[in-house]
Structures are given as C-alpha cells and as structure tokens.
CSV table of C-alpha atoms and ligand atoms in Angstrom, one decimal:
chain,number,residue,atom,x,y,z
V,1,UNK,CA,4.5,17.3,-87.9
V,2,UNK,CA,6.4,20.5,-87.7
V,3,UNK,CA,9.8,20.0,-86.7
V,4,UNK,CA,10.8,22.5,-83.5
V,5,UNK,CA,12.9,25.3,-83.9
V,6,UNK,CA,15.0,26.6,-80.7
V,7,UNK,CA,16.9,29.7,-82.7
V,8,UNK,CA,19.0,32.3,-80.6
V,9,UNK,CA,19.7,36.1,-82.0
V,10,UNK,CA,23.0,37.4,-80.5
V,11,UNK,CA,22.4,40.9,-81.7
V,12,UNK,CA,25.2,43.0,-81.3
V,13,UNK,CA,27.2,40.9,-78.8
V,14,UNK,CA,29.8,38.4,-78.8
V,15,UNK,CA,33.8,38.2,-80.0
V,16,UNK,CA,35.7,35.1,-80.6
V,17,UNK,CA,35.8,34.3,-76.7
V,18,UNK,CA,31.7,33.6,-76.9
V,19,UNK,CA,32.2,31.2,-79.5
V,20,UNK,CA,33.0,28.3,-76.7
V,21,UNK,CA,29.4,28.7,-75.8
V,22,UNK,CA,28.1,26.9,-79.4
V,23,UNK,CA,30.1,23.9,-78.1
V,24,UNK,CA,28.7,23.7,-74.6
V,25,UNK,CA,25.4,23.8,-76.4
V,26,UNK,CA,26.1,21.5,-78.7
V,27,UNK,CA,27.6,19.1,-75.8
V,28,UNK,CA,24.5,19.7,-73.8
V,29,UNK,CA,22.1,18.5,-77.0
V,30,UNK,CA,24.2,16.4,-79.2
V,31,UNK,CA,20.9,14.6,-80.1
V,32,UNK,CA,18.3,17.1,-79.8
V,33,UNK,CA,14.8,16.3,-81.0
V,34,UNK,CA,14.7,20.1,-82.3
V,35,UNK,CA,16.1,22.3,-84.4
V,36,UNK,CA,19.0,24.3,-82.9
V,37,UNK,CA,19.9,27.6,-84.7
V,38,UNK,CA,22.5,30.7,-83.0
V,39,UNK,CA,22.7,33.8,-85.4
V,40,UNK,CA,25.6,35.5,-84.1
V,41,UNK,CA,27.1,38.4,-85.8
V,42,UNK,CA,28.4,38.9,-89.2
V,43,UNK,CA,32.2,38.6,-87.5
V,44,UNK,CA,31.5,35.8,-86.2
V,45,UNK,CA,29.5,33.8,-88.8
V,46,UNK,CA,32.1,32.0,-90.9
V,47,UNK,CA,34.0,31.1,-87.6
V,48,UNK,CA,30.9,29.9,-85.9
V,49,UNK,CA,29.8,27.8,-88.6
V,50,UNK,CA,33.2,26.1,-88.8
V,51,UNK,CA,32.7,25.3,-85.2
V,52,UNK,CA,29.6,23.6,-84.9
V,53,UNK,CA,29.6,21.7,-88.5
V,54,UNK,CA,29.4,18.4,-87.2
V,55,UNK,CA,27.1,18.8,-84.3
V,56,UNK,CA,23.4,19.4,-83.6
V,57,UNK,CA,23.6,23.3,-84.1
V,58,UNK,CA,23.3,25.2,-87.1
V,59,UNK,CA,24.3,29.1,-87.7
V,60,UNK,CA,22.3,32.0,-89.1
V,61,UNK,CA,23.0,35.8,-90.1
V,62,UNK,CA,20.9,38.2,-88.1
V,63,UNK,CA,20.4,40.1,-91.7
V,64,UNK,CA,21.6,40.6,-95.3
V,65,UNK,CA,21.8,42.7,-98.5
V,66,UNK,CA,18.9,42.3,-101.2
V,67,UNK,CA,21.6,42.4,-104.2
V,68,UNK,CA,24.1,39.7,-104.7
V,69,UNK,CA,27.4,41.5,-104.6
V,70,UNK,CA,28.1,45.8,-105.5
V,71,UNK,CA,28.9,49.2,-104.0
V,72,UNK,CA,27.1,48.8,-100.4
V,73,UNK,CA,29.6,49.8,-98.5
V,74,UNK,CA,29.4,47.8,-94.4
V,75,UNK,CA,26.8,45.1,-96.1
V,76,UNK,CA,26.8,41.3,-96.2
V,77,UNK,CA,25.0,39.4,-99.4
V,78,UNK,CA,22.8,35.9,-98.7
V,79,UNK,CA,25.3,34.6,-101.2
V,80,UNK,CA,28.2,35.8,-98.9
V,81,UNK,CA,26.2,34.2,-95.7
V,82,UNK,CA,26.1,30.5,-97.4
V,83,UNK,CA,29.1,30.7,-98.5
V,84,UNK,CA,30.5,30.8,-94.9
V,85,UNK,CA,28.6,28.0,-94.1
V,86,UNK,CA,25.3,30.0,-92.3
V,87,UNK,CA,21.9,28.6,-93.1
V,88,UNK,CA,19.7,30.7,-92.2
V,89,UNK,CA,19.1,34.8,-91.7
V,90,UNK,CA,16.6,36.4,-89.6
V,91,UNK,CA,15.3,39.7,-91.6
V,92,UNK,CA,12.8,42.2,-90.7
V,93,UNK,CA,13.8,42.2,-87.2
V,94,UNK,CA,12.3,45.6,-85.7
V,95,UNK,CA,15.9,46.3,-84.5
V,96,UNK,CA,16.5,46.7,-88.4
V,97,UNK,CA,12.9,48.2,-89.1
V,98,UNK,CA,13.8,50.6,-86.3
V,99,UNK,CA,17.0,51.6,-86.8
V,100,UNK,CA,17.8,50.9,-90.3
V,101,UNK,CA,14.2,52.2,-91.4
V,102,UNK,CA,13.6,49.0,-93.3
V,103,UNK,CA,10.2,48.6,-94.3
V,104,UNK,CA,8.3,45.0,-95.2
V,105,UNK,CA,9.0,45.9,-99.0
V,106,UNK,CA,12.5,45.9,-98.9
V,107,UNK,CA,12.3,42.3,-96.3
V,108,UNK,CA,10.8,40.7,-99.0
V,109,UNK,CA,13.6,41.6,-101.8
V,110,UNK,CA,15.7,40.6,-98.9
V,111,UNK,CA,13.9,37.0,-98.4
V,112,UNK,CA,13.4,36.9,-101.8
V,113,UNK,CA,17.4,37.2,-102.3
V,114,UNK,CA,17.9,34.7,-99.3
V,115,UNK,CA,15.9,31.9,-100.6
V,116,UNK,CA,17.9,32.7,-104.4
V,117,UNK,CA,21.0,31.7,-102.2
V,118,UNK,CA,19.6,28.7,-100.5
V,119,UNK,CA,18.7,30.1,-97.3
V,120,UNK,CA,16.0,29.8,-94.6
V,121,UNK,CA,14.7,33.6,-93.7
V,122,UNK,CA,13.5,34.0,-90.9
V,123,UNK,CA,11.0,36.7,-91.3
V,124,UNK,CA,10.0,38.9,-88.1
V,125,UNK,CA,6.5,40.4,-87.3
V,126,UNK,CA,5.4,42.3,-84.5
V,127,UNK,CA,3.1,45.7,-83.4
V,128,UNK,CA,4.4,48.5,-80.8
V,129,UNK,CA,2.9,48.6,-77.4
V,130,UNK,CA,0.9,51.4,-79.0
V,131,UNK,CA,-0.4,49.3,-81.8
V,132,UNK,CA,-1.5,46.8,-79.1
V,133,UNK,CA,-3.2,50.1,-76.9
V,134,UNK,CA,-5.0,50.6,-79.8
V,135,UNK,CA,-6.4,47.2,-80.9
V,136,UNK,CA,-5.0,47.3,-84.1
V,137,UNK,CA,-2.3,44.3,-84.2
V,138,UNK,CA,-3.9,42.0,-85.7
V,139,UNK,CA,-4.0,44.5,-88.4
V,140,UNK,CA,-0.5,45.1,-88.6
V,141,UNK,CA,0.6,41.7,-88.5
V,142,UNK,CA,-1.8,40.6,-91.5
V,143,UNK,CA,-0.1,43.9,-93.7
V,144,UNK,CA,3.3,42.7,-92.0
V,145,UNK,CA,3.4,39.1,-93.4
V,146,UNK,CA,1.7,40.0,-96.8
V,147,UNK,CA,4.2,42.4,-97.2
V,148,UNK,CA,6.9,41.2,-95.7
V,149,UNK,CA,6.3,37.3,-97.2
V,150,UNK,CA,7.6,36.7,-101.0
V,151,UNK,CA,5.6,34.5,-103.5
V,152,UNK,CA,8.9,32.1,-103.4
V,153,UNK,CA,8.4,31.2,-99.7
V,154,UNK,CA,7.9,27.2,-99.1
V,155,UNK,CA,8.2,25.5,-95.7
V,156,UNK,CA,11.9,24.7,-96.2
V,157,UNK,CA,13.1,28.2,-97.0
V,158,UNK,CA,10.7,30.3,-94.1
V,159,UNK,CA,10.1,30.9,-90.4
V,160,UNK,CA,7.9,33.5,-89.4
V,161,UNK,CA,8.4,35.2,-86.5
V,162,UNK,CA,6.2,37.0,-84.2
V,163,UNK,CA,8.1,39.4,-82.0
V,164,UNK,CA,6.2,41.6,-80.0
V,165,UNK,CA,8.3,44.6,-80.4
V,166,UNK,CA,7.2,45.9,-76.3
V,167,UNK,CA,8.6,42.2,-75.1
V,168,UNK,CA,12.1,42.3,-76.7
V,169,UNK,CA,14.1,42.8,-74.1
V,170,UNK,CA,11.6,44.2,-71.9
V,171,UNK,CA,11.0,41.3,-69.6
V,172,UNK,CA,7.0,41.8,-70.7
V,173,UNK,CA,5.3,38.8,-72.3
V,174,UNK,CA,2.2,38.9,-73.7
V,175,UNK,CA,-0.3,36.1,-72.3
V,176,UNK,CA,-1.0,32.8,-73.6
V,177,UNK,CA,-4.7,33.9,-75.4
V,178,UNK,CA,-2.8,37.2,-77.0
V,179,UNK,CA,0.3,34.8,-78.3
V,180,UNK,CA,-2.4,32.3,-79.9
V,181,UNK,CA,-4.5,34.5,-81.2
V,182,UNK,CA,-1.9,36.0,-83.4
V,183,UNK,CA,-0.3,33.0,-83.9
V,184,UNK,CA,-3.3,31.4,-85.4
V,185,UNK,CA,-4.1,34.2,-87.5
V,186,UNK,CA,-0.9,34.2,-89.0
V,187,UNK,CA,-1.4,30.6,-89.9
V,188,UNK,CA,-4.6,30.9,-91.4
V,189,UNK,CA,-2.8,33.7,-93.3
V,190,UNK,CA,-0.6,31.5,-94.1
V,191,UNK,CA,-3.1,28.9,-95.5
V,192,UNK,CA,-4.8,31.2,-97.2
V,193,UNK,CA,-2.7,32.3,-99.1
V,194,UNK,CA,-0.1,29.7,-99.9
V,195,UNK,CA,-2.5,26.4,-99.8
V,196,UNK,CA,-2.8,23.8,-96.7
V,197,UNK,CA,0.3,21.9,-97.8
V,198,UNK,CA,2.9,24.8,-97.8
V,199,UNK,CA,0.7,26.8,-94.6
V,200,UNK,CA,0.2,24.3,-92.5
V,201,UNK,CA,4.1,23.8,-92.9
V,202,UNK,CA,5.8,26.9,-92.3
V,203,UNK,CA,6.8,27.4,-88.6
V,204,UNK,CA,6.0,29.9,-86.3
V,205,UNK,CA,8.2,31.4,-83.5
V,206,UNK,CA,7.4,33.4,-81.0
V,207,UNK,CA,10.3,35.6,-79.6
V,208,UNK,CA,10.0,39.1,-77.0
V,209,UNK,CA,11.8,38.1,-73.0
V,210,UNK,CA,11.5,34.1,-73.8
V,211,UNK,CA,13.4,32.4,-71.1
V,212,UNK,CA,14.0,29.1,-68.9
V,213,UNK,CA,11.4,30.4,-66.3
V,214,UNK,CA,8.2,31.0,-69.1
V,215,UNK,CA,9.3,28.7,-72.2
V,216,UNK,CA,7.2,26.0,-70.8
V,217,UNK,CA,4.1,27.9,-70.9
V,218,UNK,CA,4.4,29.8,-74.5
V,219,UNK,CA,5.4,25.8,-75.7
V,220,UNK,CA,2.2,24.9,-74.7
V,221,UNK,CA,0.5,27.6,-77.4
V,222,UNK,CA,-1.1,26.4,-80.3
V,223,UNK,CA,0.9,27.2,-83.4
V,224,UNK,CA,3.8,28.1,-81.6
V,225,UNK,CA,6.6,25.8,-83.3
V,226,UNK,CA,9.8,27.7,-80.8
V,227,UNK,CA,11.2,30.7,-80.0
V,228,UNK,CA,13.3,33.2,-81.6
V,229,UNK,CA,15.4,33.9,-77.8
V,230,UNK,CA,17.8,37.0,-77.8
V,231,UNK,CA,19.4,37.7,-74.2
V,232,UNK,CA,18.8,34.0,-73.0
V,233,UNK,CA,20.5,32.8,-75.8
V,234,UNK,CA,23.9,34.2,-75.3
V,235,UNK,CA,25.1,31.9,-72.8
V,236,UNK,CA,24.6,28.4,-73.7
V,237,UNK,CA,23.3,27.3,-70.0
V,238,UNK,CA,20.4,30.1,-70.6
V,239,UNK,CA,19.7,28.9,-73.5
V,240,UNK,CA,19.7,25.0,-72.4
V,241,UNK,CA,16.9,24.7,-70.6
V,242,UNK,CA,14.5,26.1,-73.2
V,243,UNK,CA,15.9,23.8,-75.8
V,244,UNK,CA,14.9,21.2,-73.4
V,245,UNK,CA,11.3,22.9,-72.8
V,246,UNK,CA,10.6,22.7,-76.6
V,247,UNK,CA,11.7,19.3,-77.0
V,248,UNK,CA,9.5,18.3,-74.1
V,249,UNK,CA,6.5,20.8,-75.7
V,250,UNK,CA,3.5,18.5,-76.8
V,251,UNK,CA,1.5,20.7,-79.3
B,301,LIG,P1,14.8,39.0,-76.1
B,301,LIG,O1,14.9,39.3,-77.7
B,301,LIG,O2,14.7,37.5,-76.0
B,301,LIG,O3,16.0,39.5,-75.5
B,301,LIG,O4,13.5,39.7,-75.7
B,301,LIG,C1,14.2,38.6,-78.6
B,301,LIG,C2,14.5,39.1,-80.0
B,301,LIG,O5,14.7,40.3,-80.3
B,301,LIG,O6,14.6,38.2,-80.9
C-alpha cells in the first residue's frame, strides 16, 4: 500500500558530465513500479530536473534554508528548489547535523518551510556507533523524529529516513533484527502520534552502505519502504540493480 521509494544522495559529487547518468537510469526503468528520486547538488538541480521531466525519475535537493528568501549568504530556499523543478529535499542528514551543527529544531523549521513550498522532506534519523555501544538508540531516534517531525507532516509531503550514521559510507550494515526493530518503532511513533491513516502512510527508508550485493536482504525488512543510497547511487548501473531489488521486494 506504500508505494517504494529508490532515492539516491549525490552529496558533494557530480558536474554537468554526471548528468548523462539520470538518462541511463531513466532508460534502464522507463516503467518502474517504484518511486525513483536522485538529489544531486544545488548546481546541478535545475539542470537535472530539466533532464529527467518526462521520464520515470524525479529530482531532490540534498537540503534548504528555513526562510523563504533574505541575507543568507551560500543558501538555497524550498521555494528556490520547486521552482527549478525539484520535488523533494532530504534534511537533517548527519552530514548537515555534523558539519553544519544543525540540530532536529532547526530540521523541523526546515521541513516545516519545505512542505510551505510544496515539497516532500525527506527527514533523516540515525545514532553514532557510540549511541549504538551504549544501547541508547532507540532513544535517540524517538527524541530525533519528535523533534525533527513538524505537526504539518502528511504522507504526501514526508519520508523518514533512518541512517545509521556508523553505516554511511562505512561499508557496515546493521543486521536485519537491528534495521526492523528501529524501523518499527519509528512507525509506531509514527502512529502514535499522527493517527493510523497518516502513520501507517508515511514511508520509511533505510540508508548507511546500501548496495546491489545487500538490497535484497534489507527489502525484505518489515517497514522498510527503500533506501536512501549515497555512493551506489552515483552511477546509474550501481544504482540499477537496487531499483530492480525494491521493485521485486514483497513486504
Ligand atoms: P552511503 O550513504 O550509501 O554511501 O552509505 C548513505 C547516505 O548518506 O544517505
């Protein structure tokens, strides 16, 4: 009842020669049974979007300004991101948390300003290998999402994302059980808090060293709805296969 969602973050890679890689993607699903999303970066959004408007993909900021427009000098608004033709933006990534020092206050003013301009955040959650050591994620992923989650999110306009911040990048997944406990938490959260109707609807991602070789498996998670894929996603023949995993997933 969920419809999949195979979304790619190219971080901080990619100039205007990647850009061929949307349309072998889009070549290689031009019917895909799941949603496709690449969020590449701010230079390349408006370009991207023009690329793939008629096909199966759709584009994505990788983050955005809270206000609408002002004196923030190097930022992007969620007005400025649908106006190039993105749908989405991922906030709250722990890149940003990390190096920008954003905390979940300022994601929610942030998915709060995304869903103003018609956009689908893409909220991310996740605990530090530490946190994990010391049995307290669950705990940070329940203040996470409340935090990090505005009264104004529906089913249409959010995607949660758990992101294990010691998988990203590291090659280190977390095993089946761990991924579904916290995904089913977070859906109970969900629940909870915004009603069956809206909870059971919002999908979950998991994301942290998703690729061709384990997509498979984490598909077969309960609660898992896709992934949120950064390295595999940057060429379009990484990124492939895992499409095709999720469309082939049967919970
Ligand atoms: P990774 O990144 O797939 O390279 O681990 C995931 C992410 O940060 O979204």
């Amino acid at each position: 009842m969920r419809r999949k969602l195979a979304a790619g973050n190219w971080k901080m890679n990619g100039t205007g020669s990647s850009l061929s890689e949307l349309d072998t993607l889009a070549n290689l699903h031009p019917n895909a049974a799941v949603d496709i999303l690449i969020c590449p970066p701010a230079t390349l959004l408006g370009q991207a979007a023009m690329q793939v408007s008629t096909s199966s993909v759709s584009i994505g900021a990788q983050d955005c300004h809270a206000d609408t427009s002002g004196a923030h000098t190097g930022d992007i608004s969620a007005e400025m991101v649908t106006d190039v033709g993105a749908t989405a933006v991922i906030l709250g990534h722990s890149e940003r948390r990390e190096d920008h020092n954003e905390d979940s206050e300022l994601v929610r003013i942030k998915a709060r300003a995304a869903h103003a301009a018609g956009l689908t955040a893409i909220i991310c959650l996740g605990e530090s290998e530490a946190q994990r050591d010391a049995a307290n994620t669950l705990d940070i992923i329940a203040g996470q999402l409340a935090i990090s989650t505005p009264d104004t999110a529906t089913a249409d306009n959010t995607v949660i994302a758990y992101e294990p911040i010691w998988a990203i990048g590291t090659g280190k997944v977390p095993t089946l059980v761990q991924i579904a406990e916290v995904h089913d938490f977070i859906r109970e959260k969900l629940t909870s808090r915004f009603g069956p109707e809206i909870g059971n609807a919002i999908r979950l991602l998991y994301g942290g060293s998703v690729k061709p070789t384990n997509a498979d498996d984490i598909f077969t998670v309960s609660n898992v709805d896709g992934a949120l894929v950064g390295g595999a996603s940057l060429k379009a023949t990484d990124f492939s296969p895992i499409i095709t995993a999720l469309e082939g997933a049967t919970i």
